[in-house]
Tab-separated table of C-alpha atoms and ligand atoms in Angstrom:
chain	number	residue	atom	x	y	z
A	1	UNK	CA	98.544	73.968	147.378
A	2	UNK	CA	100.714	74.843	145.225
A	3	UNK	CA	100.198	72.780	142.371
A	4	UNK	CA	97.125	73.818	142.707
A	5	UNK	CA	98.402	78.028	142.200
A	6	UNK	CA	100.712	76.504	139.239
A	7	UNK	CA	97.109	74.976	137.654
A	8	UNK	CA	95.351	78.537	138.007
A	9	UNK	CA	97.913	80.982	136.866
A	10	UNK	CA	99.027	78.164	133.804
A	11	UNK	CA	94.986	77.877	132.575
A	12	UNK	CA	95.580	81.636	133.602
A	13	UNK	CA	98.439	82.432	131.174
A	14	UNK	CA	96.556	79.762	127.988
A	15	UNK	CA	93.993	82.450	128.773
A	16	UNK	CA	95.951	85.305	128.656
A	17	UNK	CA	97.795	84.272	125.705
A	18	UNK	CA	94.298	82.660	124.065
A	19	UNK	CA	93.218	86.010	124.240
A	20	UNK	CA	96.046	87.943	122.002
A	21	UNK	CA	95.665	85.902	120.109
A	22	UNK	CA	92.316	86.362	118.560
A	23	UNK	CA	92.756	89.731	118.988
A	24	UNK	CA	94.941	90.301	117.006
A	25	UNK	CA	92.855	88.351	114.318
A	26	UNK	CA	88.845	89.874	112.765
A	27	UNK	CA	89.072	92.817	109.705
A	28	UNK	CA	91.359	94.612	112.144
A	29	UNK	CA	90.906	94.013	115.912
A	30	UNK	CA	86.979	93.185	115.205
A	31	UNK	CA	84.579	90.652	115.692
A	32	UNK	CA	83.415	87.233	113.384
A	33	UNK	CA	79.506	88.809	112.871
A	34	UNK	CA	75.767	86.730	110.400
A	35	UNK	CA	75.492	88.223	107.532
A	36	UNK	CA	72.319	87.993	109.202
A	37	UNK	CA	73.967	91.550	110.788
A	38	UNK	CA	75.314	92.912	107.768
A	39	UNK	CA	71.978	92.330	105.843
A	40	UNK	CA	73.588	94.770	102.972
A	41	UNK	CA	76.684	93.140	102.365
A	42	UNK	CA	77.677	92.660	98.764
A	43	UNK	CA	81.328	90.916	97.878
A	44	UNK	CA	82.794	91.706	94.531
A	45	UNK	CA	84.617	88.864	93.921
A	46	UNK	CA	87.364	89.412	90.230
A	47	UNK	CA	88.560	86.767	87.762
A	48	UNK	CA	92.107	88.915	86.391
A	49	UNK	CA	91.019	87.453	82.918
A	50	UNK	CA	87.698	84.450	81.315
A	51	UNK	CA	90.131	82.018	82.585
A	52	UNK	CA	91.043	82.317	85.383
A	53	UNK	CA	89.117	82.199	89.332
A	54	UNK	CA	87.504	85.116	90.885
A	55	UNK	CA	88.158	85.671	94.746
A	56	UNK	CA	86.873	87.807	96.526
A	57	UNK	CA	88.941	91.476	95.833
A	58	UNK	CA	86.694	93.844	97.428
A	59	UNK	CA	83.109	94.591	98.894
A	60	UNK	CA	80.150	96.764	97.949
A	61	UNK	CA	76.660	97.947	99.921
A	62	UNK	CA	72.755	97.632	98.374
A	63	UNK	CA	71.069	99.951	97.730
A	64	UNK	CA	68.074	98.622	96.338
A	65	UNK	CA	67.797	94.960	93.755
A	66	UNK	CA	70.054	95.475	91.531
A	67	UNK	CA	72.454	98.510	92.640
A	68	UNK	CA	75.582	98.008	94.131
A	69	UNK	CA	77.561	101.099	95.787
A	70	UNK	CA	81.326	100.483	96.812
A	71	UNK	CA	85.142	101.906	95.423
A	72	UNK	CA	85.755	103.397	92.509
A	73	UNK	CA	89.036	102.082	92.878
A	74	UNK	CA	88.032	98.182	93.189
A	75	UNK	CA	85.957	98.766	89.664
A	76	UNK	CA	88.662	100.994	87.935
A	77	UNK	CA	89.617	99.815	84.785
A	78	UNK	CA	88.417	96.520	84.846
A	79	UNK	CA	85.364	95.102	82.424
A	80	UNK	CA	81.535	93.974	83.927
A	81	UNK	CA	82.777	90.968	83.348
A	82	UNK	CA	84.860	89.515	84.853
A	83	UNK	CA	83.953	89.772	88.701
A	84	UNK	CA	80.440	88.188	90.515
A	85	UNK	CA	78.660	90.185	92.766
A	86	UNK	CA	77.239	87.500	95.417
A	87	UNK	CA	74.885	88.335	98.064
A	88	UNK	CA	73.430	86.766	101.590
A	89	UNK	CA	76.160	84.958	102.945
A	90	UNK	CA	79.278	85.757	105.603
A	91	UNK	CA	81.382	83.168	103.823
A	92	UNK	CA	84.721	84.690	101.552
A	93	UNK	CA	84.315	81.801	99.257
A	94	UNK	CA	81.902	79.290	98.059
A	95	UNK	CA	78.769	78.835	96.654
A	96	UNK	CA	76.473	79.834	99.303
A	97	UNK	CA	73.865	82.729	98.839
A	98	UNK	CA	72.804	84.592	96.138
A	99	UNK	CA	75.293	84.315	92.624
A	100	UNK	CA	75.099	87.727	89.870
A	101	UNK	CA	77.111	90.003	87.297
A	102	UNK	CA	77.790	92.654	87.267
A	103	UNK	CA	75.561	94.828	84.122
A	104	UNK	CA	76.870	98.529	84.145
A	105	UNK	CA	79.608	99.690	86.382
A	106	UNK	CA	80.140	103.133	86.700
A	107	UNK	CA	82.515	105.419	88.852
A	108	UNK	CA	82.731	108.822	89.411
A	109	UNK	CA	83.778	111.550	86.605
A	110	UNK	CA	86.158	112.926	89.440
A	111	UNK	CA	87.413	109.525	90.755
A	112	UNK	CA	91.252	110.765	91.131
A	113	UNK	CA	93.367	107.582	91.143
A	114	UNK	CA	96.850	108.704	92.056
A	115	UNK	CA	95.137	110.117	95.474
A	116	UNK	CA	92.089	108.106	95.424
A	117	UNK	CA	89.879	110.934	96.275
A	118	UNK	CA	85.985	110.427	94.933
A	119	UNK	CA	86.698	107.019	95.722
A	120	UNK	CA	83.155	105.876	94.571
A	121	UNK	CA	80.918	104.076	92.366
A	122	UNK	CA	78.587	101.929	91.583
A	123	UNK	CA	77.138	98.501	90.048
A	124	UNK	CA	73.726	97.631	87.700
A	125	UNK	CA	73.424	94.316	88.506
A	126	UNK	CA	71.943	91.795	86.209
A	127	UNK	CA	69.912	89.434	87.117
A	128	UNK	CA	68.421	91.595	90.380
A	129	UNK	CA	69.222	89.872	94.094
A	130	UNK	CA	66.345	88.357	95.541
A	131	UNK	CA	66.015	91.354	98.568
A	132	UNK	CA	61.806	90.585	99.773
A	133	UNK	CA	60.651	92.325	103.540
A	134	UNK	CA	60.304	88.274	104.053
A	135	UNK	CA	63.584	88.299	103.302
A	136	UNK	CA	65.990	89.768	105.864
A	137	UNK	CA	69.189	87.641	104.591
A	138	UNK	CA	69.402	90.652	102.206
A	139	UNK	CA	68.486	94.616	102.158
A	140	UNK	CA	68.763	97.391	100.324
A	141	UNK	CA	70.293	100.087	102.425
A	142	UNK	CA	69.766	103.849	102.951
A	143	UNK	CA	72.375	106.007	102.142
A	144	UNK	CA	73.357	109.297	105.316
A	145	UNK	CA	72.834	112.620	103.675
A	146	UNK	CA	75.146	114.889	106.296
A	147	UNK	CA	78.349	112.977	106.979
A	148	UNK	CA	78.216	111.693	110.793
A	149	UNK	CA	79.904	113.875	113.727
A	150	UNK	CA	83.258	113.449	114.832
A	151	UNK	CA	83.085	110.426	118.264
A	152	UNK	CA	80.511	109.335	116.482
A	153	UNK	CA	81.179	104.797	116.846
A	154	UNK	CA	80.489	103.362	113.634
A	155	UNK	CA	80.541	99.826	111.791
A	156	UNK	CA	82.513	98.112	108.488
A	157	UNK	CA	82.325	95.307	107.805
A	158	UNK	CA	84.319	93.143	105.561
A	159	UNK	CA	86.308	90.026	104.586
A	160	UNK	CA	89.586	91.211	104.521
A	161	UNK	CA	92.345	90.993	105.912
A	162	UNK	CA	92.836	90.662	110.058
A	163	UNK	CA	96.673	92.444	109.755
A	164	UNK	CA	98.557	94.552	107.614
A	165	UNK	CA	100.229	91.917	106.007
A	166	UNK	CA	98.336	88.829	106.752
A	167	UNK	CA	95.332	87.055	105.009
A	168	UNK	CA	92.106	87.066	104.051
A	169	UNK	CA	89.343	86.463	106.987
A	170	UNK	CA	87.463	83.031	105.380
A	171	UNK	CA	83.957	84.675	107.576
A	172	UNK	CA	82.627	88.031	107.610
A	173	UNK	CA	84.473	90.978	110.529
A	174	UNK	CA	83.218	93.916	112.108
A	175	UNK	CA	84.329	96.048	113.712
A	176	UNK	CA	83.496	99.505	115.887
A	177	UNK	CA	85.748	102.701	115.295
A	178	UNK	CA	84.873	106.580	115.508
A	179	UNK	CA	85.057	108.749	112.721
A	180	UNK	CA	87.677	111.382	113.561
A	181	UNK	CA	88.153	114.757	112.454
A	182	UNK	CA	89.213	115.865	109.563
A	183	UNK	CA	91.669	118.592	110.768
A	184	UNK	CA	93.306	115.587	112.258
A	185	UNK	CA	93.515	113.845	110.020
A	186	UNK	CA	94.547	115.903	107.833
A	187	UNK	CA	97.757	116.342	110.155
A	188	UNK	CA	98.413	112.968	109.751
A	189	UNK	CA	98.295	112.552	106.696
A	190	UNK	CA	100.369	116.230	105.807
A	191	UNK	CA	101.471	114.797	101.956
A	192	UNK	CA	98.031	113.422	100.353
A	193	UNK	CA	95.031	115.668	101.068
A	194	UNK	CA	92.241	113.743	102.351
A	195	UNK	CA	89.346	115.924	100.883
A	196	UNK	CA	85.603	117.575	101.460
A	197	UNK	CA	84.841	113.579	99.790
A	198	UNK	CA	86.641	111.759	102.510
A	199	UNK	CA	85.407	110.886	106.219
A	200	UNK	CA	88.616	109.442	108.652
A	201	UNK	CA	87.556	107.090	111.063
A	202	UNK	CA	89.882	104.935	113.278
A	203	UNK	CA	91.249	104.542	117.697
A	204	UNK	CA	94.147	107.131	118.301
A	205	UNK	CA	96.075	104.163	119.444
A	206	UNK	CA	94.913	102.173	115.722
A	207	UNK	CA	94.024	98.354	116.722
A	208	UNK	CA	90.556	98.594	115.594
A	209	UNK	CA	90.135	99.734	111.274
A	210	UNK	CA	89.095	98.029	108.301
A	211	UNK	CA	92.337	96.913	105.421
A	212	UNK	CA	93.237	95.640	102.106
A	213	UNK	CA	90.002	93.394	100.898
A	214	UNK	CA	87.900	95.457	102.938
A	215	UNK	CA	87.526	98.340	100.064
A	216	UNK	CA	84.443	99.276	99.178
A	217	UNK	CA	82.156	98.208	102.280
A	218	UNK	CA	80.369	98.956	104.475
A	219	UNK	CA	80.777	102.039	107.161
A	220	UNK	CA	76.917	102.890	108.752
A	221	UNK	CA	75.973	104.781	111.664
A	222	UNK	CA	71.688	103.691	113.008
A	223	UNK	CA	71.591	102.111	110.110
A	224	UNK	CA	72.637	104.636	106.991
A	225	UNK	CA	75.275	103.938	104.714
A	226	UNK	CA	78.377	107.056	105.636
A	227	UNK	CA	80.730	105.560	104.129
A	228	UNK	CA	82.509	103.355	101.831
A	229	UNK	CA	86.419	101.717	102.895
A	230	UNK	CA	88.829	103.495	100.889
A	231	UNK	CA	91.995	104.143	101.818
A	232	UNK	CA	95.057	104.160	104.997
A	233	UNK	CA	98.452	103.916	105.813
A	234	UNK	CA	99.241	100.266	106.754
A	235	UNK	CA	96.366	99.293	109.177
A	236	UNK	CA	95.444	100.205	112.583
A	237	UNK	CA	97.585	101.706	113.034
A	238	UNK	CA	98.645	104.563	116.218
A	239	UNK	CA	97.787	108.089	114.566
A	240	UNK	CA	96.279	106.832	110.767
A	241	UNK	CA	92.882	106.867	111.487
A	242	UNK	CA	91.655	104.113	108.662
A	243	UNK	CA	89.473	106.877	105.524
A	244	UNK	CA	86.614	106.174	103.915
A	245	UNK	CA	84.834	107.556	101.586
A	246	UNK	CA	82.207	110.474	103.048
A	247	UNK	CA	79.500	109.167	100.855
A	248	UNK	CA	76.562	111.647	101.873
A	249	UNK	CA	78.714	114.448	100.073
A	250	UNK	CA	78.076	112.374	97.080
A	251	UNK	CA	74.260	112.055	97.963
A	252	UNK	CA	73.505	113.772	94.830
A	253	UNK	CA	75.363	111.931	93.302
A	254	UNK	CA	74.034	108.644	93.467
A	255	UNK	CA	70.342	109.974	93.539
A	256	UNK	CA	71.448	111.824	89.249
A	257	UNK	CA	72.844	107.977	88.868
A	258	UNK	CA	70.560	105.599	90.112
A	259	UNK	CA	67.813	108.270	88.607
A	260	UNK	CA	69.163	107.998	84.955
A	261	UNK	CA	70.461	104.716	85.245
A	262	UNK	CA	66.633	103.020	85.837
A	263	UNK	CA	65.073	100.406	84.411
A	264	UNK	CA	62.090	101.001	81.768
B	301	LIG	N1	92.258	100.001	99.807
B	301	LIG	C1	92.770	99.072	100.540
B	301	LIG	C2	91.551	97.572	99.834
B	301	LIG	O1	91.349	97.948	98.397
B	301	LIG	C3	91.898	99.205	101.540
B	301	LIG	C4	92.118	100.213	102.453
B	301	LIG	C5	91.383	100.472	103.655
B	301	LIG	N2	92.864	100.296	105.323
B	301	LIG	C6	92.574	101.023	105.885
B	301	LIG	N3	93.621	101.451	106.821
B	301	LIG	N4	91.341	101.116	106.520
B	301	LIG	O2	90.666	96.793	100.484
């Protein structure tokens, strides 16, 4: 009898510890997700010179078969030739999915690197990625025209680190975080501006967030792109929400840039 109780207690303990290790991993506090369900995500890999290897550095979202939107800080001061773009995979490394190149990079004129303001850029691809109606592994996402209301749960995905100073995830991760009002976000980040071009999301107690390497990637509500992973104080800390580019605020800029860079 005692043996049975001890054994069950042991199994319970192992279960609990195991549960806790799981909780540590993933974006931060998220879970594995197939790219089937995040078919609008693309991966940005970068090499530091023409002779070095490519490694995943950022995420991006597909607006159409030749246009990606990402964070300006992901591409700022870098040459287009040093990027490799990969779509249609949930693997951080390897050659799964569709591989293409950055033909042209357009960074927002008002991007301010010192305060990460207007953190948005477009990447025009060549060749285009194969988006087809019958191929749901790769699809375009539409840009939200309004900022999501406070409390709305939004989904963020990426291959970034799974703890503040941890390692990147080999498999695509996803987590849900509620939108936080800008006034309290500004109170938390009282040493730097939270501009109209920014959007904050996170839980009061932290635990779930984007992290290093998730930058440029999508924050989504109702199948529309509402945010781009931009910055944060550490990752998943209590009282420090993640800060995203407020995509709706840049909708006109996105439309203008897409129009003036359209293929003729
Ligand atoms: N700047 C980071 C990157 O380049 C993203 C940081 C997001 N941080 C956060 N706590 N949500 O990958």
